[in-house]
Amino acid sequence: CYREFVMLFQEMFGFNKEYRIQMKISGQFHTGFIVDNLEKSLSFYVDILKFKIERGPLVLSGEWISDVVGEKNVKMKQAHVGLGDGHSIELIEYIFPKTTRKQTHEYVYTQGASHCAFIVDDLLAWYEYLKSKEVKIISKKRPYMRQAEYPYARYALYIEDYDGNVIEMVERSPKPIGS
C-alpha cells in the first residue's frame, strides 16, 4: 500500500524514474524447516550436527504470526540453530494447526523439494560419523571426489533430518591463493 502511494505521488508530481524507491535484498536471514517435535529436532541439530541454539526455543501465537503464515489461530514452537555465521536454521513445530507429515519426497528432484547446504571440512569423515549415528543418507554411494574448481563442491552428500528435511553437505576444493 505504501509503495503504491509513493509511486502514485511520484507520477503525479513528475519525478523521474531515478528518484523512485530502490528495492534490494540485503542478505539471507534463515532457512525454515517444519518439524514434528522441536525437542527431538534440536537433539539432531545440536547433538549430531554440532550446531548451537541461537534463539529460542519459544512459543509464538497471535494475530501477527497468523497473518504472516496465512493461517488462523496459529500457535508454534520455534528455535533457531546455527554455526555463528549469520545464517540460521529455523525449526518450527506447529501446535495449531497441528504439523502434518508431507508426502515423502522420495526424489529430491521433485518440484517443491528443497534442501539447505553446509560446507564441511572433511566430508568422508562426516559420512562415517553420520552412518555411525544412523542418520538417513539419501545419496546412493559413499562420497567420491570429482574435479571441481573452487567454489564448487568436490564432495557432496545428501542426508535427512528426523523429519525428512533434506540437508546437503559439501566439501569444496581449496580456495585459490589471493582470491
CSV table of C-alpha atoms in Angstrom, one decimal:
chain,number,residue,atom,x,y,z
A,1,CYS,CA,0.0,0.0,0.0
A,2,TYR,CA,2.8,2.5,0.9
A,3,ARG,CA,4.8,1.6,-2.2
A,4,GLU,CA,1.7,2.2,-4.4
A,5,PHE,CA,1.2,5.6,-2.7
A,6,VAL,CA,4.8,6.6,-3.3
A,7,MET,CA,4.7,5.5,-6.9
A,8,LEU,CA,1.4,7.4,-7.5
A,9,PHE,CA,2.9,10.5,-5.7
A,10,GLN,CA,6.0,10.4,-7.9
A,11,GLU,CA,3.9,10.0,-11.0
A,12,MET,CA,1.6,12.9,-10.1
A,13,PHE,CA,4.4,15.3,-9.4
A,14,GLY,CA,6.6,14.3,-12.3
A,15,PHE,CA,9.5,12.7,-10.5
A,16,ASN,CA,11.9,11.0,-12.9
A,17,LYS,CA,12.4,7.2,-12.6
A,18,GLU,CA,15.8,7.7,-11.0
A,19,TYR,CA,14.1,9.2,-7.9
A,20,ARG,CA,11.8,6.2,-7.3
A,21,ILE,CA,12.2,3.9,-4.4
A,22,GLN,CA,15.0,1.5,-4.9
A,23,MET,CA,14.5,-2.0,-3.6
A,24,LYS,CA,17.1,-4.6,-2.9
A,25,ILE,CA,17.6,-7.9,-0.9
A,26,SER,CA,20.3,-7.2,1.6
A,27,GLY,CA,21.1,-10.7,2.8
A,28,GLN,CA,19.9,-14.1,4.0
A,29,PHE,CA,18.1,-14.4,7.4
A,30,HIS,CA,17.4,-18.1,7.8
A,31,THR,CA,16.1,-21.3,6.2
A,32,GLY,CA,12.9,-22.7,7.8
A,33,PHE,CA,12.1,-26.4,8.4
A,34,ILE,CA,8.8,-27.6,9.7
A,35,VAL,CA,9.3,-30.4,12.3
A,36,ASP,CA,7.1,-32.8,14.2
A,37,ASN,CA,8.8,-32.5,17.6
A,38,LEU,CA,11.0,-29.4,18.3
A,39,GLU,CA,12.9,-31.0,21.1
A,40,LYS,CA,13.8,-34.1,19.1
A,41,SER,CA,14.9,-32.0,16.1
A,42,LEU,CA,17.0,-29.8,18.4
A,43,SER,CA,18.8,-33.0,19.5
A,44,PHE,CA,19.6,-33.8,15.8
A,45,TYR,CA,21.0,-30.4,15.0
A,46,VAL,CA,22.8,-29.7,18.3
A,47,ASP,CA,24.0,-33.2,19.3
A,48,ILE,CA,24.7,-34.7,15.9
A,49,LEU,CA,25.5,-31.8,13.6
A,50,LYS,CA,27.1,-29.7,16.4
A,51,PHE,CA,25.0,-26.6,15.8
A,52,LYS,CA,24.4,-24.1,18.6
A,53,ILE,CA,21.0,-22.8,19.7
A,54,GLU,CA,21.0,-19.2,18.6
A,55,ARG,CA,17.4,-18.1,19.5
A,56,GLY,CA,14.6,-19.8,21.5
A,57,PRO,CA,13.1,-22.2,22.0
A,58,LEU,CA,9.9,-20.1,22.4
A,59,VAL,CA,6.2,-20.2,21.6
A,60,LEU,CA,4.7,-17.8,19.1
A,61,SER,CA,1.0,-17.2,18.7
A,62,GLY,CA,-1.4,-14.4,18.0
A,63,GLU,CA,-2.6,-12.2,15.1
A,64,TRP,CA,0.8,-11.2,13.8
A,65,ILE,CA,2.3,-14.7,13.2
A,66,SER,CA,-1.1,-15.9,12.0
A,67,ASP,CA,-1.1,-13.2,9.4
A,68,VAL,CA,2.5,-13.9,8.4
A,69,VAL,CA,1.9,-17.6,7.7
A,70,GLY,CA,-1.6,-17.2,6.3
A,71,GLU,CA,-3.4,-19.4,8.8
A,72,LYS,CA,-5.9,-18.6,11.6
A,73,ASN,CA,-5.1,-19.0,15.3
A,74,VAL,CA,-1.5,-20.2,14.8
A,75,LYS,CA,0.5,-21.4,17.7
A,76,MET,CA,4.0,-22.7,17.2
A,77,LYS,CA,7.2,-23.7,19.0
A,78,GLN,CA,10.3,-22.3,17.3
A,79,ALA,CA,14.0,-22.3,17.7
A,80,HIS,CA,16.9,-21.1,15.6
A,81,VAL,CA,20.1,-23.2,15.4
A,82,GLY,CA,23.3,-22.2,13.6
A,83,LEU,CA,27.0,-22.0,13.3
A,84,GLY,CA,27.5,-18.4,14.2
A,85,ASP,CA,28.0,-17.2,10.6
A,86,GLY,CA,24.8,-15.1,10.4
A,87,HIS,CA,22.6,-17.7,8.8
A,88,SER,CA,20.4,-20.0,10.9
A,89,ILE,CA,18.0,-22.9,10.5
A,90,GLU,CA,14.6,-22.0,11.9
A,91,LEU,CA,12.9,-25.1,13.3
A,92,ILE,CA,9.1,-24.8,13.7
A,93,GLU,CA,6.7,-27.2,15.3
A,94,TYR,CA,3.1,-26.2,14.7
A,95,ILE,CA,0.9,-26.8,17.8
A,96,PHE,CA,-2.1,-25.3,15.9
A,97,PRO,CA,-2.8,-26.1,13.2
A,98,LYS,CA,-1.0,-29.4,14.0
A,99,THR,CA,2.0,-30.2,11.9
A,100,THR,CA,1.2,-32.9,9.3
A,101,ARG,CA,3.7,-35.1,7.6
A,102,LYS,CA,4.0,-34.1,3.9
A,103,GLN,CA,4.2,-36.8,1.3
A,104,THR,CA,7.6,-38.3,1.2
A,105,HIS,CA,10.0,-36.6,-1.2
A,106,GLU,CA,11.4,-39.9,-2.3
A,107,TYR,CA,13.1,-38.0,-5.1
A,108,VAL,CA,15.0,-34.8,-4.3
A,109,TYR,CA,14.3,-33.6,-7.9
A,110,THR,CA,10.5,-33.4,-7.2
A,111,GLN,CA,9.2,-29.8,-7.8
A,112,GLY,CA,8.8,-28.1,-4.5
A,113,ALA,CA,11.5,-30.2,-2.8
A,114,SER,CA,14.2,-28.1,-1.1
A,115,HIS,CA,17.4,-28.5,0.8
A,116,CYS,CA,19.9,-26.5,2.8
A,117,ALA,CA,23.6,-27.0,2.1
A,118,PHE,CA,26.5,-26.7,4.5
A,119,ILE,CA,30.2,-26.5,3.9
A,120,VAL,CA,32.2,-29.1,5.9
A,121,ASP,CA,35.9,-29.6,6.3
A,122,ASP,CA,36.2,-33.4,5.8
A,123,LEU,CA,33.1,-35.0,4.1
A,124,LEU,CA,34.4,-38.5,4.2
A,125,ALA,CA,34.8,-38.3,8.0
A,126,TRP,CA,31.3,-36.8,8.3
A,127,TYR,CA,29.9,-39.6,6.1
A,128,GLU,CA,31.4,-42.2,8.5
A,129,TYR,CA,30.2,-40.3,11.6
A,130,LEU,CA,26.7,-39.8,10.3
A,131,LYS,CA,26.5,-43.6,9.4
A,132,SER,CA,27.5,-44.4,13.0
A,133,LYS,CA,24.7,-42.1,14.3
A,134,GLU,CA,22.2,-43.9,11.9
A,135,VAL,CA,21.4,-40.7,10.1
A,136,LYS,CA,19.4,-41.4,6.9
A,137,ILE,CA,21.7,-40.9,4.0
A,138,ILE,CA,19.9,-40.2,0.7
A,139,SER,CA,23.0,-40.3,-1.6
A,140,LYS,CA,23.4,-43.7,-3.2
A,141,LYS,CA,27.1,-44.2,-2.9
A,142,ARG,CA,29.9,-43.3,-0.5
A,143,PRO,CA,31.1,-39.8,-1.4
A,144,TYR,CA,33.8,-39.7,-4.0
A,145,MET,CA,35.8,-36.8,-5.4
A,146,ARG,CA,35.2,-35.0,-8.6
A,147,GLN,CA,37.4,-32.5,-10.2
A,148,ALA,CA,35.8,-29.1,-9.5
A,149,GLU,CA,37.4,-25.7,-9.0
A,150,TYR,CA,36.6,-23.6,-6.0
A,151,PRO,CA,33.9,-22.7,-5.0
A,152,TYR,CA,32.2,-25.8,-6.4
A,153,ALA,CA,31.8,-29.0,-4.4
A,154,ARG,CA,34.4,-31.7,-4.9
A,155,TYR,CA,32.5,-34.0,-2.5
A,156,ALA,CA,28.8,-33.8,-1.8
A,157,LEU,CA,26.3,-35.8,0.3
A,158,TYR,CA,22.5,-35.6,0.8
A,159,ILE,CA,21.0,-36.6,4.2
A,160,GLU,CA,17.7,-36.2,6.0
A,161,ASP,CA,17.0,-34.9,9.5
A,162,TYR,CA,14.5,-36.7,11.7
A,163,ASP,CA,11.6,-35.0,9.9
A,164,GLY,CA,12.7,-35.7,6.3
A,165,ASN,CA,14.1,-32.2,5.7
A,166,VAL,CA,17.0,-32.6,3.2
A,167,ILE,CA,20.5,-31.3,4.1
A,168,GLU,CA,23.4,-31.3,1.7
A,169,MET,CA,26.9,-31.4,3.0
A,170,VAL,CA,29.7,-30.3,0.7
A,171,GLU,CA,33.5,-30.2,0.8
A,172,ARG,CA,35.0,-27.6,-1.6
A,173,SER,CA,38.3,-27.6,-3.4
A,174,PRO,CA,40.8,-25.3,-1.6
A,175,LYS,CA,40.3,-21.6,-2.2
A,176,PRO,CA,42.9,-20.3,-4.7
A,177,ILE,CA,45.6,-18.1,-3.1
A,178,GLY,CA,44.9,-14.4,-3.5
A,179,SER,CA,41.2,-14.8,-4.2
